[in-house]
CSV table of C-alpha atoms and ligand atoms in Angstrom, one decimal:
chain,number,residue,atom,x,y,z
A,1023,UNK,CA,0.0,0.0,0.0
A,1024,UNK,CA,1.4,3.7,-0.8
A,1025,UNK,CA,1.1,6.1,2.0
A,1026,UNK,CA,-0.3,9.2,1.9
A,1027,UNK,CA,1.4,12.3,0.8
A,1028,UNK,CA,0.1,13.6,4.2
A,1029,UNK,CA,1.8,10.4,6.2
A,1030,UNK,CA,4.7,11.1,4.2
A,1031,UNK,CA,5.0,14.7,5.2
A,1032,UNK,CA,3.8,13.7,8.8
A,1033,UNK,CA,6.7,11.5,9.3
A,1034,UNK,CA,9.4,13.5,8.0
A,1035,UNK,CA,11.7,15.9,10.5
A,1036,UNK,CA,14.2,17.0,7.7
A,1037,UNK,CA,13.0,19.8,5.1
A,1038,UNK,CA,14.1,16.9,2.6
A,1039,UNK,CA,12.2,13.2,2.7
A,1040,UNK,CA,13.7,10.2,1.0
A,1041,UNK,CA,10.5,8.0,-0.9
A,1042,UNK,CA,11.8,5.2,-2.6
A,1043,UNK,CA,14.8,6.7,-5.5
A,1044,UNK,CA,13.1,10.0,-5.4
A,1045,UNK,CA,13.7,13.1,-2.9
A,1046,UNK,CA,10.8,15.3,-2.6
A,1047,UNK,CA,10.4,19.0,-0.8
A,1048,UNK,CA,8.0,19.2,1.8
A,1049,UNK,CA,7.6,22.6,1.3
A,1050,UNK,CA,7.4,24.7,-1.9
A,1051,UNK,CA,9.9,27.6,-1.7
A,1052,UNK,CA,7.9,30.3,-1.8
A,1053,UNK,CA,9.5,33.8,-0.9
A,1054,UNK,CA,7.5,37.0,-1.4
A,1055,UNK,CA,9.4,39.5,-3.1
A,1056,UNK,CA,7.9,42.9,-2.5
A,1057,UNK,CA,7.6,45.2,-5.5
A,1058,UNK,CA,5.1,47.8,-4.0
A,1059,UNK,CA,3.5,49.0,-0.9
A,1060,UNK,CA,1.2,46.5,-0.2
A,1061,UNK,CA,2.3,44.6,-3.0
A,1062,UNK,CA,4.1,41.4,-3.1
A,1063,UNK,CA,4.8,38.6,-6.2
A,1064,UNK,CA,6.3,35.0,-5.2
A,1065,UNK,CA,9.0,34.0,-8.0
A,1066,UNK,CA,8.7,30.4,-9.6
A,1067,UNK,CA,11.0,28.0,-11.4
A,1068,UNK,CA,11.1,28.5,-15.1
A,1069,UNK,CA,11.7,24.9,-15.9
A,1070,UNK,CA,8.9,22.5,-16.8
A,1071,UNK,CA,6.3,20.0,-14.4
A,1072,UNK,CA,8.3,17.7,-12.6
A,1073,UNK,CA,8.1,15.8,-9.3
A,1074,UNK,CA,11.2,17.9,-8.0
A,1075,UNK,CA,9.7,21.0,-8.6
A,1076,UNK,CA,6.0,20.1,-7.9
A,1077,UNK,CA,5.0,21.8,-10.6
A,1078,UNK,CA,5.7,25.2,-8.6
A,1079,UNK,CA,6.8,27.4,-12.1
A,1080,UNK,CA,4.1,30.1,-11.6
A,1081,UNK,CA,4.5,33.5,-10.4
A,1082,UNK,CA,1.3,34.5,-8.5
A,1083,UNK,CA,1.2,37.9,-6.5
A,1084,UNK,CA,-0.8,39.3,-3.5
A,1085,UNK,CA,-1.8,43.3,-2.7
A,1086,UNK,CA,-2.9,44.1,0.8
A,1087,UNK,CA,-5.7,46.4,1.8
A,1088,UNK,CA,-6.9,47.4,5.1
A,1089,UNK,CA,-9.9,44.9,4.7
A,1090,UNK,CA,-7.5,42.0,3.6
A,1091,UNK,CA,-5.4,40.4,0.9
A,1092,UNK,CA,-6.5,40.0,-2.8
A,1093,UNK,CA,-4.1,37.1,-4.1
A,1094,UNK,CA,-3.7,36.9,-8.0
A,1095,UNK,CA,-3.5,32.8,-8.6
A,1096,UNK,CA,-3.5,29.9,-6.1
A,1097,UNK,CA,-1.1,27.9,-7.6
A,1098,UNK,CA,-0.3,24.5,-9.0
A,1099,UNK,CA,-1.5,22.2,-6.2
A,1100,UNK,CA,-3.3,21.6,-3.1
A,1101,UNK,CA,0.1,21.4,-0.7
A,1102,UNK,CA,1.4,24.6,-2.5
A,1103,UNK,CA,-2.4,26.8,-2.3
A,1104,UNK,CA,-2.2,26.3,1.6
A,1105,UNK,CA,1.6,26.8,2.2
A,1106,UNK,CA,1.2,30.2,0.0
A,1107,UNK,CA,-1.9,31.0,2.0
A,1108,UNK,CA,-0.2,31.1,5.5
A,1109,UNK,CA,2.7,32.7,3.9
A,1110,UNK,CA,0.4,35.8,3.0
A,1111,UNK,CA,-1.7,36.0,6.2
A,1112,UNK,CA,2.3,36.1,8.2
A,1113,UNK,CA,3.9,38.5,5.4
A,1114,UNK,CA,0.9,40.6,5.6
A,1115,UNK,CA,-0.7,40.3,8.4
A,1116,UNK,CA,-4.1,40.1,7.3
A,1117,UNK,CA,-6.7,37.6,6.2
A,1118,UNK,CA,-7.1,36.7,2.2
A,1119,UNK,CA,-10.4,38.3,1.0
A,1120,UNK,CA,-10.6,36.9,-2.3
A,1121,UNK,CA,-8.8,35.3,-5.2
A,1122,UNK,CA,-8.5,36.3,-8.7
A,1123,UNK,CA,-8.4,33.4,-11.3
A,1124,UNK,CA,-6.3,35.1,-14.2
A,1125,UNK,CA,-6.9,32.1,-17.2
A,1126,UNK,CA,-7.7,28.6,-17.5
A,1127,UNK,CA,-3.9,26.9,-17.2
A,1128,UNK,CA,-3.8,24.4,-14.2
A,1129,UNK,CA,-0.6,25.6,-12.5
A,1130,UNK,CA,-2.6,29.0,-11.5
A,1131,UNK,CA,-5.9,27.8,-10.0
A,1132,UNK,CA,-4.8,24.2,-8.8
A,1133,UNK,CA,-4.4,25.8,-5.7
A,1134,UNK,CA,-7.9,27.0,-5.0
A,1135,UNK,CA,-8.9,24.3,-2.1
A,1136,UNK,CA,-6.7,26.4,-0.1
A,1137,UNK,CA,-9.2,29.5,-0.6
A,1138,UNK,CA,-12.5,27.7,-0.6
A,1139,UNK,CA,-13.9,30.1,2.1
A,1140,UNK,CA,-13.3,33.2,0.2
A,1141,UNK,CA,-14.5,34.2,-3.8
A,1142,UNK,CA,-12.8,32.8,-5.9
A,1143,UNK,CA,-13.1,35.1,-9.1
A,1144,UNK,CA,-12.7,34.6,-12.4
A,1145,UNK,CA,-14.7,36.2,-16.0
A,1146,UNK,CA,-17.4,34.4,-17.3
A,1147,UNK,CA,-15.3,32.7,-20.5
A,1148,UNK,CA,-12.5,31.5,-18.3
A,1149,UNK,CA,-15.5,30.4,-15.8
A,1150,UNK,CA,-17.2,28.7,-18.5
A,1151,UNK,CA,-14.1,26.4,-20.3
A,1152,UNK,CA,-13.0,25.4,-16.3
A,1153,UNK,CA,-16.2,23.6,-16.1
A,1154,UNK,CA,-15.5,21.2,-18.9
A,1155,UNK,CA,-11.7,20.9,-18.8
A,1156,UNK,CA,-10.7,21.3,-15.4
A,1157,UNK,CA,-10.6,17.8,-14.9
A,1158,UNK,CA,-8.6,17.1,-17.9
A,1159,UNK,CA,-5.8,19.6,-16.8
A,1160,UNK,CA,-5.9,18.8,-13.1
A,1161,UNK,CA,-5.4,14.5,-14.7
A,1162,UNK,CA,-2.3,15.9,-16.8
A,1163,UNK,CA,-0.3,18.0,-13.7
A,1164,UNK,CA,-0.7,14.6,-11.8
A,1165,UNK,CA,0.7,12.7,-14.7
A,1166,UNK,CA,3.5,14.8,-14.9
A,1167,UNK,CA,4.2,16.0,-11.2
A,1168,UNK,CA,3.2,12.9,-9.6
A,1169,UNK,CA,3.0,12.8,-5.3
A,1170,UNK,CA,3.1,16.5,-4.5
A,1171,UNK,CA,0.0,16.8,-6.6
A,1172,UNK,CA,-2.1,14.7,-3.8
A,1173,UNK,CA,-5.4,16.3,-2.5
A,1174,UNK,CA,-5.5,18.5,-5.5
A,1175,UNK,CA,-9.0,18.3,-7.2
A,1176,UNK,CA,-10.3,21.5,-9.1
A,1177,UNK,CA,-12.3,23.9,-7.1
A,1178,UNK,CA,-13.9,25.8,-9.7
A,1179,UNK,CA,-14.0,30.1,-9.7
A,1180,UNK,CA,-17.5,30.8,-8.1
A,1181,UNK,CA,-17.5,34.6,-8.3
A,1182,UNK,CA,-17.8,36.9,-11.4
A,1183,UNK,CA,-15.1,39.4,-12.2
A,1184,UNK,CA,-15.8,42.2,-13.4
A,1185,UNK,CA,-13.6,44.1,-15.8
A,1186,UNK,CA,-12.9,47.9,-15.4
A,1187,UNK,CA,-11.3,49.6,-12.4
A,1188,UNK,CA,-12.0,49.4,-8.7
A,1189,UNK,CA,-10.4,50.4,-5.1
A,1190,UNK,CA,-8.5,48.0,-3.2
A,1191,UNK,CA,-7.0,49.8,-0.1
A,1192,UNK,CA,-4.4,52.1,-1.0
A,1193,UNK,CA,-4.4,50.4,-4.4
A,1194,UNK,CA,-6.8,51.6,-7.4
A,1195,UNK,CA,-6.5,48.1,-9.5
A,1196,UNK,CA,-7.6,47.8,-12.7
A,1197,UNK,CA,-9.0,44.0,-14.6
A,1198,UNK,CA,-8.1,44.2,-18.3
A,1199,UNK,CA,-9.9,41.6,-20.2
A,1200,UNK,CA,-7.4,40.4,-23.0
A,1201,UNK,CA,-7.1,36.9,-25.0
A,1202,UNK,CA,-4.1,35.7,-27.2
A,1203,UNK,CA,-2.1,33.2,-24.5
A,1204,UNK,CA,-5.6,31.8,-23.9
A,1205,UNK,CA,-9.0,32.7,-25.3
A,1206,UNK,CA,-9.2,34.7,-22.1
A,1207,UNK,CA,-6.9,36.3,-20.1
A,1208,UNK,CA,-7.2,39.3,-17.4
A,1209,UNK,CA,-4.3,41.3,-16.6
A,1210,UNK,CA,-4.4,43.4,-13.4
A,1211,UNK,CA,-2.8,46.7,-13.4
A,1212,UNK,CA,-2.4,49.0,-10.4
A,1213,UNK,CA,-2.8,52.8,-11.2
A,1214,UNK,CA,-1.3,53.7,-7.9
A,1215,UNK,CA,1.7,51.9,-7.7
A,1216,UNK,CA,2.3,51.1,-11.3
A,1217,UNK,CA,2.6,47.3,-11.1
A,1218,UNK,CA,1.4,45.7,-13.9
A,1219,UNK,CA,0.4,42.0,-13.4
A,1220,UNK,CA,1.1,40.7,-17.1
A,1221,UNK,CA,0.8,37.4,-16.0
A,1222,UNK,CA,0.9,35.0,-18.8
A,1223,UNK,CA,0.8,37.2,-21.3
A,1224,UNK,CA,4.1,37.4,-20.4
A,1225,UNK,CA,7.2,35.8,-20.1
A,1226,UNK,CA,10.8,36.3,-19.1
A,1227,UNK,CA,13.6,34.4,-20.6
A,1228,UNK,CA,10.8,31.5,-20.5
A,1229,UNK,CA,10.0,30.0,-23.6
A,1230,UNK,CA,5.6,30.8,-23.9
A,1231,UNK,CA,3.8,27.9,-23.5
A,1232,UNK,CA,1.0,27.9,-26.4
A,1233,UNK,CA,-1.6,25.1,-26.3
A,1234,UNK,CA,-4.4,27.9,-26.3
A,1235,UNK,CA,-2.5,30.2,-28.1
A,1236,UNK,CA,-4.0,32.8,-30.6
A,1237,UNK,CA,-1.0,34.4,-32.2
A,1238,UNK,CA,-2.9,37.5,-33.2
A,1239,UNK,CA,-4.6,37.9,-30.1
A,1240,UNK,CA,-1.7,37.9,-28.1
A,1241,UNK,CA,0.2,40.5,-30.0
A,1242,UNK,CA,-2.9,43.1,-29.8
A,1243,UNK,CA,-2.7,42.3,-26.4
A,1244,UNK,CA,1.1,42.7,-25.8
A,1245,UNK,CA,0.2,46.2,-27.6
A,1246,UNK,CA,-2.3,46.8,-25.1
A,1247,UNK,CA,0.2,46.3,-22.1
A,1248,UNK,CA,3.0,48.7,-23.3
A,1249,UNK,CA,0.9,51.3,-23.4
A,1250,UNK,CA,0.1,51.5,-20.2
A,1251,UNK,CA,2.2,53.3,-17.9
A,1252,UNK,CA,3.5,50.6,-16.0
A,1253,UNK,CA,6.7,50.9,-12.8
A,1254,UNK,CA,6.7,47.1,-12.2
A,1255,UNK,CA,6.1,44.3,-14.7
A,1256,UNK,CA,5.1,40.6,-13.1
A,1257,UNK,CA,4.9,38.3,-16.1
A,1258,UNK,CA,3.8,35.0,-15.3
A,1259,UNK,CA,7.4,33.3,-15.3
A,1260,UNK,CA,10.9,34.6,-15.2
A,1261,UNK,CA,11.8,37.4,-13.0
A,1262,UNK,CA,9.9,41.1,-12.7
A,1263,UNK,CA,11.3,43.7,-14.9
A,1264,UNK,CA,11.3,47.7,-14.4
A,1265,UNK,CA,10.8,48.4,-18.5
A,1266,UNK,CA,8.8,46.5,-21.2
A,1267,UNK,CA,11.9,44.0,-22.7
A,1268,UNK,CA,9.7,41.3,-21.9
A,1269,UNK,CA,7.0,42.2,-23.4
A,1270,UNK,CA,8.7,42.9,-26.8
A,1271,UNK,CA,11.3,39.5,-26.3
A,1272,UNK,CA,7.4,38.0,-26.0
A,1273,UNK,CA,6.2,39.8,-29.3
A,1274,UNK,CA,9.3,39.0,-31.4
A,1275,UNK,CA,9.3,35.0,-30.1
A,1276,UNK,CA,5.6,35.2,-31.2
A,1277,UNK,CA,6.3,36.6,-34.4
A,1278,UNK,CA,9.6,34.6,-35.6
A,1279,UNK,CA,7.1,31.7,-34.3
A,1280,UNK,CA,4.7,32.5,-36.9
A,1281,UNK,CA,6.8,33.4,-39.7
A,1282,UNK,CA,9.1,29.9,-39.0
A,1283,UNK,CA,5.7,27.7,-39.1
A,1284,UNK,CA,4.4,29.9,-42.2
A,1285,UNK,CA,7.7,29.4,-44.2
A,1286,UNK,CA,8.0,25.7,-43.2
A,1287,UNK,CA,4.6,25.0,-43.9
A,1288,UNK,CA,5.1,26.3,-47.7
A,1289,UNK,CA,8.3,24.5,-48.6
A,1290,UNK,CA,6.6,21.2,-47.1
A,1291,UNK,CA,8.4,20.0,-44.1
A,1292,UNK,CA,6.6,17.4,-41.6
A,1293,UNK,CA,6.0,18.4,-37.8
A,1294,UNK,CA,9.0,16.2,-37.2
A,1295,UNK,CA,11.1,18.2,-39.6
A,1296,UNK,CA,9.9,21.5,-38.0
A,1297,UNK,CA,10.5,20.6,-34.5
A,1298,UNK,CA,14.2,19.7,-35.3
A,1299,UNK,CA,14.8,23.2,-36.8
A,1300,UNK,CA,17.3,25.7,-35.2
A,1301,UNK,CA,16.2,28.0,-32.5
A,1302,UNK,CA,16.8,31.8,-33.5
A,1303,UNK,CA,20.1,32.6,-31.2
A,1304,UNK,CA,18.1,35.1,-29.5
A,1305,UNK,CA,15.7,32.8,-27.8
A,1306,UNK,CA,17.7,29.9,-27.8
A,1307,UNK,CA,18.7,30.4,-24.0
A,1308,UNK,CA,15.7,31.0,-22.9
A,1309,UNK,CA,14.3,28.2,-20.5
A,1310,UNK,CA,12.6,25.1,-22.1
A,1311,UNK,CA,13.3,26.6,-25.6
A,1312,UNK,CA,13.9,23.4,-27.2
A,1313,UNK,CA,10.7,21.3,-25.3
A,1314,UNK,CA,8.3,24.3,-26.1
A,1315,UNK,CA,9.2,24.8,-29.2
A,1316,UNK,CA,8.7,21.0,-29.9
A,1317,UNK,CA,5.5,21.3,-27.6
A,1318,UNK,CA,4.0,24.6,-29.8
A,1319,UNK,CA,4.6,22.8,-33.5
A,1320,UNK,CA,2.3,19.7,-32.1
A,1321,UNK,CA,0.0,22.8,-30.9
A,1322,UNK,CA,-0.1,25.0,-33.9
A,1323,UNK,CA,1.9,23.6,-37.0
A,1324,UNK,CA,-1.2,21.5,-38.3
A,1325,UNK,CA,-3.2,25.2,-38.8
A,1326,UNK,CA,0.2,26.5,-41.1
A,1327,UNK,CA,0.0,23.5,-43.1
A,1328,UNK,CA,-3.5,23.7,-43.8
A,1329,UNK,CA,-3.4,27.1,-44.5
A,1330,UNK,CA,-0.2,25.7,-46.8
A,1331,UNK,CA,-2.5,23.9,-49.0
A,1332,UNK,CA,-3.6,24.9,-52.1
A,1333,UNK,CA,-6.8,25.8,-52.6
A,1334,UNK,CA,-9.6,23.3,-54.2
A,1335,UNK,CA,-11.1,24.1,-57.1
A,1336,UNK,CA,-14.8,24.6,-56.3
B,1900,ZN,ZN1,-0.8,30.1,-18.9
C-alpha cells in the first residue's frame, strides 16, 4: 500500500524526505518579493512540471488592503495553495479576501482548495471552459508532477469578475480583459503603484507555453500592455522587470514563431522536420526553448499547413 502524501510529510523531521529513489520538498519555496507597498509577487522556477519542482513554475502575487489580501492565482497544487496561504496572512498580516483566477492553465488555480472560504473570481469565459476541462488539466499535472499533486481536485472560480477599475486599499486596481495566451486572459494593473500583473501574457527568458495560443490575439494584447504606464512588470514566469523588454522578447518570439511555421509550412516539411529546426540565437537560452518549441509545433503547426494547401477548385 502507498502512503499518503500527508503520512509522508507527517513522518518527515528534515526539510528533505527520501521516498523510494526519489527526494521530494516538503515545502514549496515560496519567498514574497515585495515590488510595492502592499504589494508582493512569489517567484517560480522556469523549468517545466516535474516531481522535484512540484509543478511550482508560476508566479502568482498578492496586494494588501486594510480589509484584507486579494491574491492573483492559487497555484499548481493543493500542498502549494495552503503553504502560499499562510505565507500571505504572516507577510501581511491580514486575512485573504478573495482570489483572482487570471486564465484557465492548471498551475494558476490548482491551488484554489486552499481559498474555498473566500470568492474565488474569475470572468465568465475563463469560468465557463474550467467547467468542462478542469478535470482534464488537473489529470495531466498529476501525470506529470506525480505525489506533490495529492489532494488536488479543481475547485472551480465561483464569483464573477468584473472588468474595469476598482479600489482596493491604498491600491486603485484595474482588470483588463485580453485573449491571445488563452482565449481569455485578465491582466491586473495598479494605477497607484504602477505594477502591472502581465501574467501570462508574459514571459521572461521562459519559452511561452502555447496550447491555447491565438497568435494574433496575443500581439494586440502585448500592444495593449506597453501602453500602459507601468513601474513594475510581473509576467507569469521569469523574474519582474522595471521596463517593457519582456514584453517585446514575448512579441518577437511570437512573431519569428509564426513566420518559421508559415515558411516551413510552404516549402513542405513534416511536424518532425519543423521541431528539429534551429532556435533563432536570441531565444535559444531561454528556459525550455527546445521542449516548447517542440511542444508549440504539435499545438499550432497543423493550422500553417492547412493554411499551406492549395486551394480546391470549387
Ligand atoms: Zn498560462
Amino acid at each position: 500500500m502507498i502512503p499518503s502524501f500527508r503520512h509522508l510529510i507527517a513522518r518527515c523531521a528534515l526539510p528533505l524526505c527520501l521516498l523510494g529513489n526519489a527526494v521530494h520538498a516538503t515545502d514549496y519555496p515560496v519567498t514574497p518579493q515585495q515590488i510595492a507597498p502592499d504589494s508582493w509577487v512569489v517567484i517560480a522556477d522556469t523549468g517545466y512540471f516535474t516531481p522535484a519542482n512540484g509543478g511550482f513554475l508560476v508566479n502568482t502575487a498578492f496586494i494588501a488592503s486594510d480589509d484584507g489580501v486579494l491574491v492573483i492565482g492559487s497555484g499548481p497544487s493543493r500542498a502549494f495553495g495552503e503553504q502560499y496561504r499562510r505565507v500571505i496572512e504572516a507577510t501581511t498580516g491580514k486575512p485573504v479576501r478573495e482570489l483572482i483566477i487570471t486564465h484557465k492553465h492548471p498551475d494558476h488555480f490548482l491551488g484554489n482548495q486552499a481559498f474555498h472560504d473566500v470568492p474565488i473570481r474569475a470572468d465568465d469565459k475563463t469560468s465557463s471552459m474550467l467547467r468542462s476541462e478542469a478535470d482534464g488539466l488537473a489529470q495531466n499535472l498529476y501525470r506529470l508532477v506525480g505525489e506533490r499533486m495529492q489532494g488536488t481536485e479543481p475547485l472551480l472560480p465561483n464569483a464573477p469578475l468584473p472588468t474595469g477599475v476598482r479600489e482596493h486599499g491604498r491600491q486603485r486596481l484595474e482588470f483588463i480583459a485580453l485573449s491571445g495566451h488563452t482565449q481569455s486572459d485578465i491582466a491586473v494593473f495598479d494605477h497607484r503603484s504602477g505594477v502591472l500583473y502581465a501574467i501570462d501574457q508574459v514571459f521572461n527568458r521562459r519559452t511561452p507555453t502555447m496550447p491555447n495560443a491565438s497568435i494574433p490575439a496575443w500581439l494586440a494584447a502585448l500592444e495593449r500592455l506597453e501602453a500602459l504606464p507601468f513601474k513594475v512588470l510581473v509576467p507569469g514566469h521569469g523574474a519582474i522587470s522595471h521596463d517593457a523588454r519582456p514584453i517585446r522578447d514575448t512579441r518577437a518570439y511570437l512573431q519569428w514563431l509564426d513566420r518559421t511555421f508559415d515558411d516551413a509550412a510552404r516549402r513542405g516539411l513534416s511536424a518532425t522536420e519543423v521541431m528539429a529546426l534551429p532556435i533563432a540565437p536570441e531565444f535559444a537560452d531561454w528556459a525550455e526553448a527546445r521542449d516548447e518549441w517542440r511542444r508549440s509545433v504539435g499545438f499550432l503547426y497543423g493550422a500553417y499547413e492547412q493554411a499551406a494547401l492549395p486551394a480546391l477548385a470549387p
